Amino acid sequence: MAYYKTSLFKKKTKRTGLSDASLFNAAKEVESGLHDGDLGGGVIKKRVAIKNAGKRGGARTIIFFKSGSHMFFVDGWEKKDVPRGAKEIEEHVLETYKDLASTFLNYSEAVIAGLIEQGILSEVKRGKS
């Protein structure tokens, strides 16, 4: 099993300072069942600590994962960017995540290799900043 992040994820979380090391640790926690919500259909919400914010006030990530498959970090944002009292994930967005998760979680190794070659996916490396 490998962990990947999408180009969208990298773009949306660039200013958070999320490192591959913190994503790798978050992925290991998700594998162990430690997450902040199984939203159904292979969609997981996971808090990840960022500099000066910790997990509670840090980044929120959307991960596509099911046991025995690869893990994909697909979306992310900082808690401070969500207006007070607003839902972090609207229902129509959750449904889109579920549709996408179904596709991602069925990718073959050849498809994943092609997406890496195109720059759409990159592997999360242990201990890399």
Coordinates of N, CA, C and O in Angstrom, one line a residue:
M1 N 0.8 -1.2 0.0 CA 0.0 0.0 0.0 C 0.9 1.2 0.0 O 1.9 1.3 0.7
A2 N 0.4 2.2 -0.7 CA 1.2 3.5 -0.8 C 0.2 4.6 -0.5 O -1.0 4.5 -0.6
Y3 N 0.7 5.8 -0.2 CA 0.0 7.0 0.1 C 0.3 8.0 -1.0 O 1.4 8.2 -1.3
Y4 N -0.8 8.7 -1.5 CA -0.6 9.7 -2.5 C -1.4 10.9 -2.1 O -2.3 10.9 -1.4
K5 N -0.9 12.0 -2.7 CA -1.6 13.3 -2.6 C -1.9 13.8 -4.0 O -1.1 13.6 -4.9
T6 N -3.0 14.4 -4.2 CA -3.4 14.9 -5.5 C -2.8 16.3 -5.7 O -2.4 17.0 -4.7
S7 N -2.7 16.7 -7.0 CA -2.2 18.1 -7.2 C -3.1 19.1 -6.6 O -2.6 20.2 -6.1
L8 N -4.4 18.9 -6.6 CA -5.3 19.8 -6.0 C -5.1 19.9 -4.5 O -5.0 21.0 -3.9
F9 N -4.8 18.8 -3.8 CA -4.5 18.8 -2.4 C -3.2 19.6 -2.2 O -3.2 20.4 -1.2
K10 N -2.2 19.4 -2.9 CA -0.9 20.2 -2.8 C -1.2 21.7 -2.9 O -0.7 22.5 -2.2
K11 N -2.0 22.0 -3.9 CA -2.3 23.4 -4.2 C -3.1 24.1 -3.0 O -2.7 25.1 -2.5
K12 N -4.1 23.4 -2.5 CA -5.0 23.9 -1.5 C -4.3 23.9 -0.1 O -4.7 24.7 0.7
T13 N -3.3 23.1 0.1 CA -2.6 23.1 1.4 C -1.2 23.6 1.4 O -0.5 23.6 2.4
K14 N -0.8 24.2 0.3 CA 0.5 24.7 0.2 C 0.9 25.7 1.3 O 2.0 25.6 1.9
R15 N 0.0 26.6 1.6 CA 0.4 27.6 2.6 C 0.3 27.1 4.1 O 0.7 27.8 5.0
T16 N -0.3 25.9 4.3 CA -0.4 25.3 5.6 C 1.0 24.8 6.1 O 1.1 24.6 7.3
G17 N 1.9 24.5 5.2 CA 3.1 23.9 5.6 C 3.0 22.4 6.0 O 3.9 21.9 6.6
L18 N 2.0 21.8 5.5 CA 1.9 20.3 5.7 C 3.0 19.6 5.0 O 3.2 19.7 3.8
S19 N 3.8 18.9 5.8 CA 4.9 18.1 5.2 C 4.5 16.7 4.9 O 3.5 16.2 5.4
D20 N 5.3 16.0 4.1 CA 5.0 14.6 3.8 C 5.1 13.8 5.1 O 4.4 12.8 5.3
A21 N 6.0 14.2 6.0 CA 6.2 13.5 7.3 C 4.9 13.6 8.1 O 4.4 12.5 8.6
S22 N 4.2 14.7 8.1 CA 3.0 14.8 8.9 C 1.8 14.0 8.2 O 1.0 13.4 8.8
L23 N 1.8 14.1 6.8 CA 0.8 13.3 6.1 C 1.0 11.8 6.3 O 0.1 11.1 6.4
F24 N 2.3 11.4 6.2 CA 2.6 10.0 6.4 C 2.1 9.5 7.8 O 1.5 8.5 7.9
N25 N 2.4 10.3 8.8 CA 1.9 10.0 10.2 C 0.4 9.9 10.2 O -0.2 9.1 10.9
A26 N -0.2 10.9 9.6 CA -1.7 10.9 9.5 C -2.2 9.6 8.8 O -3.2 9.0 9.3
A27 N -1.6 9.2 7.8 CA -2.0 8.0 7.0 C -1.9 6.8 7.9 O -2.8 6.0 7.9
K28 N -0.8 6.7 8.7 CA -0.6 5.6 9.6 C -1.7 5.6 10.7 O -2.2 4.5 11.0
E29 N -2.1 6.7 11.2 CA -3.2 6.8 12.1 C -4.5 6.4 11.5 O -5.2 5.6 12.2
V30 N -4.8 6.8 10.3 CA -6.0 6.4 9.6 C -6.0 4.8 9.5 O -7.0 4.2 9.7
E31 N -4.9 4.3 9.1 CA -4.8 2.8 8.9 C -5.1 2.1 10.3 O -5.7 1.0 10.3
S32 N -4.8 2.8 11.4 CA -5.1 2.2 12.7 C -6.5 2.5 13.2 O -6.8 2.2 14.3
G33 N -7.3 3.2 12.4 CA -8.6 3.5 12.7 C -8.8 4.9 13.4 O -9.9 5.2 13.9
L34 N -7.7 5.6 13.5 CA -7.7 6.9 14.2 C -8.0 8.0 13.2 O -7.1 8.4 12.4
H35 N -9.2 8.5 13.1 CA -9.6 9.6 12.2 C -10.7 10.4 12.8 O -11.1 10.0 13.9
D36 N -11.2 11.4 12.2 CA -12.2 12.3 12.7 C -13.5 12.1 12.1 O -14.4 12.9 12.4
G37 N -13.6 11.1 11.3 CA -14.9 10.8 10.7 C -14.8 9.9 9.5 O -14.1 10.2 8.5
D38 N -15.6 8.8 9.5 CA -15.8 8.0 8.3 C -17.1 8.5 7.7 O -18.1 8.3 8.2
L39 N -16.9 9.2 6.6 CA -18.1 9.9 6.0 C -18.8 9.0 5.0 O -19.7 9.4 4.4
G40 N -18.3 7.7 4.9 CA -19.0 6.7 4.0 C -18.4 6.7 2.6 O -17.8 7.7 2.2
G41 N -18.5 5.5 2.0 CA -18.0 5.4 0.6 C -16.5 5.5 0.4 O -16.1 5.9 -0.6
G42 N -15.8 5.3 1.5 CA -14.3 5.4 1.4 C -13.8 6.8 1.6 O -12.6 7.0 1.4
V43 N -14.6 7.7 2.1 CA -14.2 9.1 2.4 C -14.0 9.2 3.9 O -14.9 8.9 4.7
I44 N -12.8 9.7 4.2 CA -12.4 9.9 5.6 C -12.0 11.3 5.8 O -11.3 11.9 5.0
K45 N -12.4 11.9 7.0 CA -12.0 13.2 7.4 C -10.9 13.0 8.5 O -11.1 12.2 9.4
K46 N -9.8 13.7 8.3 CA -8.7 13.6 9.3 C -8.1 15.0 9.6 O -7.8 15.7 8.7
R47 N -8.0 15.3 10.9 CA -7.3 16.5 11.3 C -5.8 16.2 11.3 O -5.4 15.2 11.7
V48 N -5.1 17.2 10.9 CA -3.6 17.1 10.9 C -3.0 18.4 11.5 O -3.4 19.5 11.1
A49 N -2.1 18.2 12.4 CA -1.5 19.4 13.1 C -0.7 20.2 12.1 O 0.0 19.6 11.2
I50 N -0.7 21.5 12.2 CA 0.1 22.3 11.5 C 0.8 23.3 12.4 O 0.4 23.4 13.6
K51 N 1.9 23.9 12.0 CA 2.7 24.8 12.8 C 1.8 25.8 13.5 O 1.0 26.4 13.0
N52 N 2.0 25.9 14.8 CA 1.4 26.8 15.7 C -0.1 26.6 15.8 O -0.8 27.5 16.3
A53 N -0.7 25.5 15.4 CA -2.1 25.3 15.5 C -2.5 23.9 16.1 O -3.6 23.8 16.6
G54 N -1.6 23.0 16.1 CA -2.0 21.6 16.5 C -3.0 21.0 15.7 O -3.4 21.5 14.6
K55 N -3.6 19.9 16.1 CA -4.6 19.2 15.3 C -6.0 19.9 15.4 O -6.7 20.1 14.4
R56 N -6.3 20.3 16.6 CA -7.7 20.9 16.8 C -7.9 22.2 15.9 O -8.9 22.4 15.3
G57 N -6.9 23.0 15.9 CA -7.0 24.3 15.1 C -6.3 24.2 13.8 O -6.2 25.2 13.1
G58 N -5.8 23.0 13.4 CA -5.0 22.9 12.2 C -5.7 22.6 10.9 O -6.8 23.2 10.7
A59 N -5.1 21.7 10.2 CA -5.7 21.4 8.8 C -6.7 20.3 8.9 O -6.6 19.4 9.8
R60 N -7.6 20.3 8.0 CA -8.6 19.3 7.8 C -8.3 18.6 6.5 O -8.0 19.4 5.5
T61 N -8.3 17.3 6.4 CA -8.0 16.7 5.1 C -9.1 15.7 4.8 O -9.8 15.1 5.7
I62 N -9.3 15.5 3.5 CA -10.2 14.5 3.0 C -9.4 13.4 2.4 O -8.5 13.7 1.5
I63 N -9.6 12.2 2.8 CA -8.8 11.1 2.4 C -9.7 10.0 1.8 O -10.8 9.8 2.3
F64 N -9.3 9.4 0.7 CA -10.0 8.3 0.1 C -9.2 7.1 0.5 O -8.1 6.9 0.2
F65 N -9.9 6.1 1.2 CA -9.2 5.0 1.7 C -10.3 3.9 2.1 O -11.3 4.1 2.6
K66 N -9.9 2.6 1.7 CA -10.6 1.5 2.3 C -9.5 0.4 2.5 O -8.4 0.4 1.9
S67 N -9.7 -0.4 3.5 CA -8.7 -1.3 4.0 C -8.2 -2.2 2.8 O -9.0 -2.6 2.0
G68 N -6.9 -2.3 2.7 CA -6.3 -3.1 1.6 C -6.1 -2.3 0.3 O -5.6 -2.9 -0.7
S69 N -6.4 -1.0 0.3 CA -6.1 -0.3 -0.9 C -5.2 0.9 -0.6 O -4.8 1.1 0.5
H70 N -4.8 1.6 -1.7 CA -3.9 2.8 -1.5 C -4.7 3.9 -0.8 O -6.0 3.8 -0.8
M71 N -4.1 4.9 -0.3 CA -4.7 6.0 0.4 C -4.4 7.3 -0.4 O -3.3 7.5 -0.9
F72 N -5.4 8.1 -0.6 CA -5.3 9.3 -1.4 C -5.7 10.5 -0.6 O -6.9 10.6 -0.1
F73 N -4.8 11.5 -0.4 CA -5.2 12.8 0.2 C -5.7 13.6 -1.0 O -4.9 13.9 -1.9
V74 N -7.0 14.0 -0.9 CA -7.6 14.7 -2.1 C -8.0 16.1 -1.9 O -8.1 16.9 -2.8
D75 N -8.2 16.5 -0.6 CA -8.7 17.9 -0.4 C -8.2 18.3 1.0 O -8.0 17.4 1.9
G76 N -8.0 19.6 1.2 CA -7.6 20.0 2.5 C -7.9 21.5 2.7 O -8.0 22.3 1.7
W77 N -8.0 21.9 3.9 CA -8.2 23.3 4.3 C -7.8 23.5 5.7 O -7.7 22.6 6.5
E78 N -7.6 24.8 6.1 CA -7.4 25.1 7.5 C -8.7 25.4 8.2 O -9.6 26.0 7.6
K79 N -8.8 25.0 9.5 CA -10.0 25.2 10.2 C -10.4 26.7 10.2 O -11.6 27.1 10.1
K80 N -9.4 27.6 10.3 CA -9.7 29.0 10.4 C -10.3 29.6 9.2 O -10.9 30.6 9.2
D81 N -10.3 28.8 8.1 CA -10.8 29.3 6.8 C -12.3 29.0 6.7 O -13.0 29.4 5.7
V82 N -12.9 28.2 7.6 CA -14.3 27.9 7.6 C -15.0 28.9 8.5 O -14.7 29.0 9.7
P83 N -16.0 29.6 8.0 CA -16.7 30.6 8.8 C -17.4 29.9 10.0 O -17.9 28.8 9.9
R84 N -17.4 30.6 11.1 CA -17.9 30.1 12.4 C -19.4 29.7 12.1 O -20.2 30.4 11.6
G85 N -19.7 28.5 12.6 CA -21.1 28.0 12.5 C -21.4 27.3 11.1 O -22.4 26.7 11.0
A86 N -20.5 27.4 10.2 CA -20.7 26.8 8.9 C -20.3 25.3 8.9 O -19.5 24.9 9.6
K87 N -21.0 24.6 8.0 CA -20.6 23.2 7.9 C -19.3 23.1 7.1 O -19.1 23.9 6.2
E88 N -18.4 22.2 7.6 CA -17.1 22.1 6.9 C -17.3 21.4 5.5 O -16.6 21.7 4.6
I89 N -18.3 20.5 5.4 CA -18.5 19.8 4.2 C -20.0 19.8 3.9 O -20.8 19.2 4.6
E90 N -20.4 20.5 2.8 CA -21.8 20.5 2.4 C -22.2 19.1 1.8 O -21.3 18.4 1.3
E91 N -23.4 18.8 1.9 CA -23.9 17.5 1.4 C -23.6 17.2 -0.1 O -23.1 16.1 -0.4
H92 N -23.7 18.2 -0.9 CA -23.4 18.0 -2.4 C -21.9 17.7 -2.6 O -21.6 17.0 -3.5
V93 N -21.1 18.4 -1.8 CA -19.7 18.2 -1.9 C -19.3 16.7 -1.4 O -18.5 16.0 -2.0
L94 N -20.0 16.3 -0.3 CA -19.7 15.0 0.2 C -20.1 13.9 -0.8 O -19.4 12.9 -1.0
E95 N -21.2 14.1 -1.5 CA -21.6 13.2 -2.6 C -20.6 13.1 -3.7 O -20.3 12.1 -4.2
T96 N -20.0 14.3 -4.0 CA -19.0 14.3 -5.1 C -17.8 13.6 -4.6 O -17.2 12.8 -5.3
Y97 N -17.4 13.8 -3.3 CA -16.2 13.0 -2.7 C -16.5 11.5 -2.9 O -15.6 10.8 -3.2
K98 N -17.7 11.1 -2.5 CA -18.0 9.6 -2.6 C -17.9 9.1 -4.0 O -17.4 8.0 -4.2
D99 N -18.4 9.8 -5.0 CA -18.3 9.4 -6.4 C -16.8 9.3 -6.8 O -16.4 8.3 -7.4
L100 N -16.0 10.3 -6.4 CA -14.6 10.3 -6.7 C -13.9 9.2 -6.0 O -13.0 8.5 -6.6
A101 N -14.2 8.9 -4.8 CA -13.6 7.9 -4.0 C -13.8 6.5 -4.7 O -12.8 5.7 -4.8
S102 N -15.0 6.3 -5.2 CA -15.2 5.0 -5.9 C -14.3 4.8 -7.1 O -13.8 3.7 -7.3
T103 N -14.0 5.9 -7.8 CA -13.1 5.9 -8.9 C -11.7 5.7 -8.4 O -11.0 4.7 -8.9
F104 N -11.2 6.5 -7.5 CA -9.8 6.4 -7.0 C -9.5 5.1 -6.4 O -8.4 4.5 -6.7
L105 N -10.4 4.5 -5.6 CA -10.1 3.3 -4.9 C -10.1 2.1 -5.8 O -9.7 1.0 -5.4
N106 N -10.5 2.3 -7.1 CA -10.4 1.2 -8.0 C -9.3 1.4 -9.1 O -9.3 0.6 -10.1
Y107 N -8.5 2.4 -8.9 CA -7.4 2.6 -9.9 C -6.4 1.4 -9.9 O -6.0 0.9 -8.8
S108 N -6.0 1.0 -11.0 CA -4.9 0.0 -11.1 C -3.6 0.6 -10.9 O -3.5 1.9 -11.0
E109 N -2.6 -0.2 -10.8 CA -1.2 0.3 -10.6 C -0.8 1.1 -11.9 O -0.1 2.1 -11.8
A110 N -1.2 0.6 -13.0 CA -0.9 1.3 -14.3 C -1.5 2.7 -14.3 O -0.9 3.7 -14.8
V111 N -2.8 2.8 -13.9 CA -3.4 4.1 -13.9 C -2.7 5.1 -12.9 O -2.5 6.2 -13.3
I112 N -2.4 4.6 -11.8 CA -1.7 5.4 -10.8 C -0.4 5.9 -11.3 O 0.0 7.0 -11.2
A113 N 0.4 5.0 -11.9 CA 1.7 5.3 -12.5 C 1.5 6.4 -13.6 O 2.3 7.4 -13.7
G114 N 0.4 6.3 -14.4 CA 0.1 7.4 -15.4 C -0.2 8.7 -14.8 O 0.2 9.7 -15.3
L115 N -1.0 8.7 -13.7 CA -1.3 9.9 -13.0 C -0.1 10.6 -12.3 O 0.0 11.8 -12.3
I116 N 0.8 9.8 -11.9 CA 2.0 10.3 -11.3 C 2.9 10.9 -12.4 O 3.4 12.0 -12.3
E117 N 3.0 10.3 -13.5 CA 3.7 10.8 -14.7 C 3.1 12.1 -15.2 O 3.9 13.0 -15.6
Q118 N 1.8 12.3 -15.1 CA 1.1 13.5 -15.5 C 1.2 14.6 -14.5 O 0.8 15.7 -14.7
G119 N 1.7 14.3 -13.3 CA 1.7 15.3 -12.2 C 0.4 15.4 -11.5 O 0.3 16.4 -10.7
I120 N -0.5 14.5 -11.7 CA -1.8 14.6 -11.0 C -1.7 14.0 -9.6 O -2.4 14.5 -8.6
L121 N -0.9 13.0 -9.4 CA -0.6 12.4 -8.1 C 0.9 12.4 -7.8 O 1.7 12.4 -8.8
S122 N 1.2 12.5 -6.5 CA 2.6 12.3 -6.1 C 2.5 11.4 -4.8 O 1.6 11.5 -4.1
E123 N 3.6 10.6 -4.6 CA 3.6 9.8 -3.5 C 4.0 10.5 -2.2 O 4.9 11.4 -2.3
V124 N 3.4 10.2 -1.1 CA 3.7 10.8 0.2 C 4.9 9.9 0.7 O 4.7 8.7 0.8
K125 N 6.0 10.6 0.9 CA 7.2 9.9 1.4 C 7.4 10.0 2.9 O 7.2 11.1 3.4
R126 N 7.8 8.9 3.5 CA 8.1 9.0 4.9 C 9.2 9.9 5.3 O 10.3 9.9 4.7
G127 N 9.0 10.8 6.2 CA 10.0 11.7 6.7 C 10.4 12.8 5.8 O 11.3 13.6 6.1
K128 N 9.8 13.0 4.7 CA 10.1 14.1 3.7 C 9.4 15.4 4.2 O 8.2 15.3 4.5
S129 N 10.1 16.5 4.1 CA 9.5 17.8 4.5 C 8.7 18.3 3.4 O 8.8 18.0 2.2

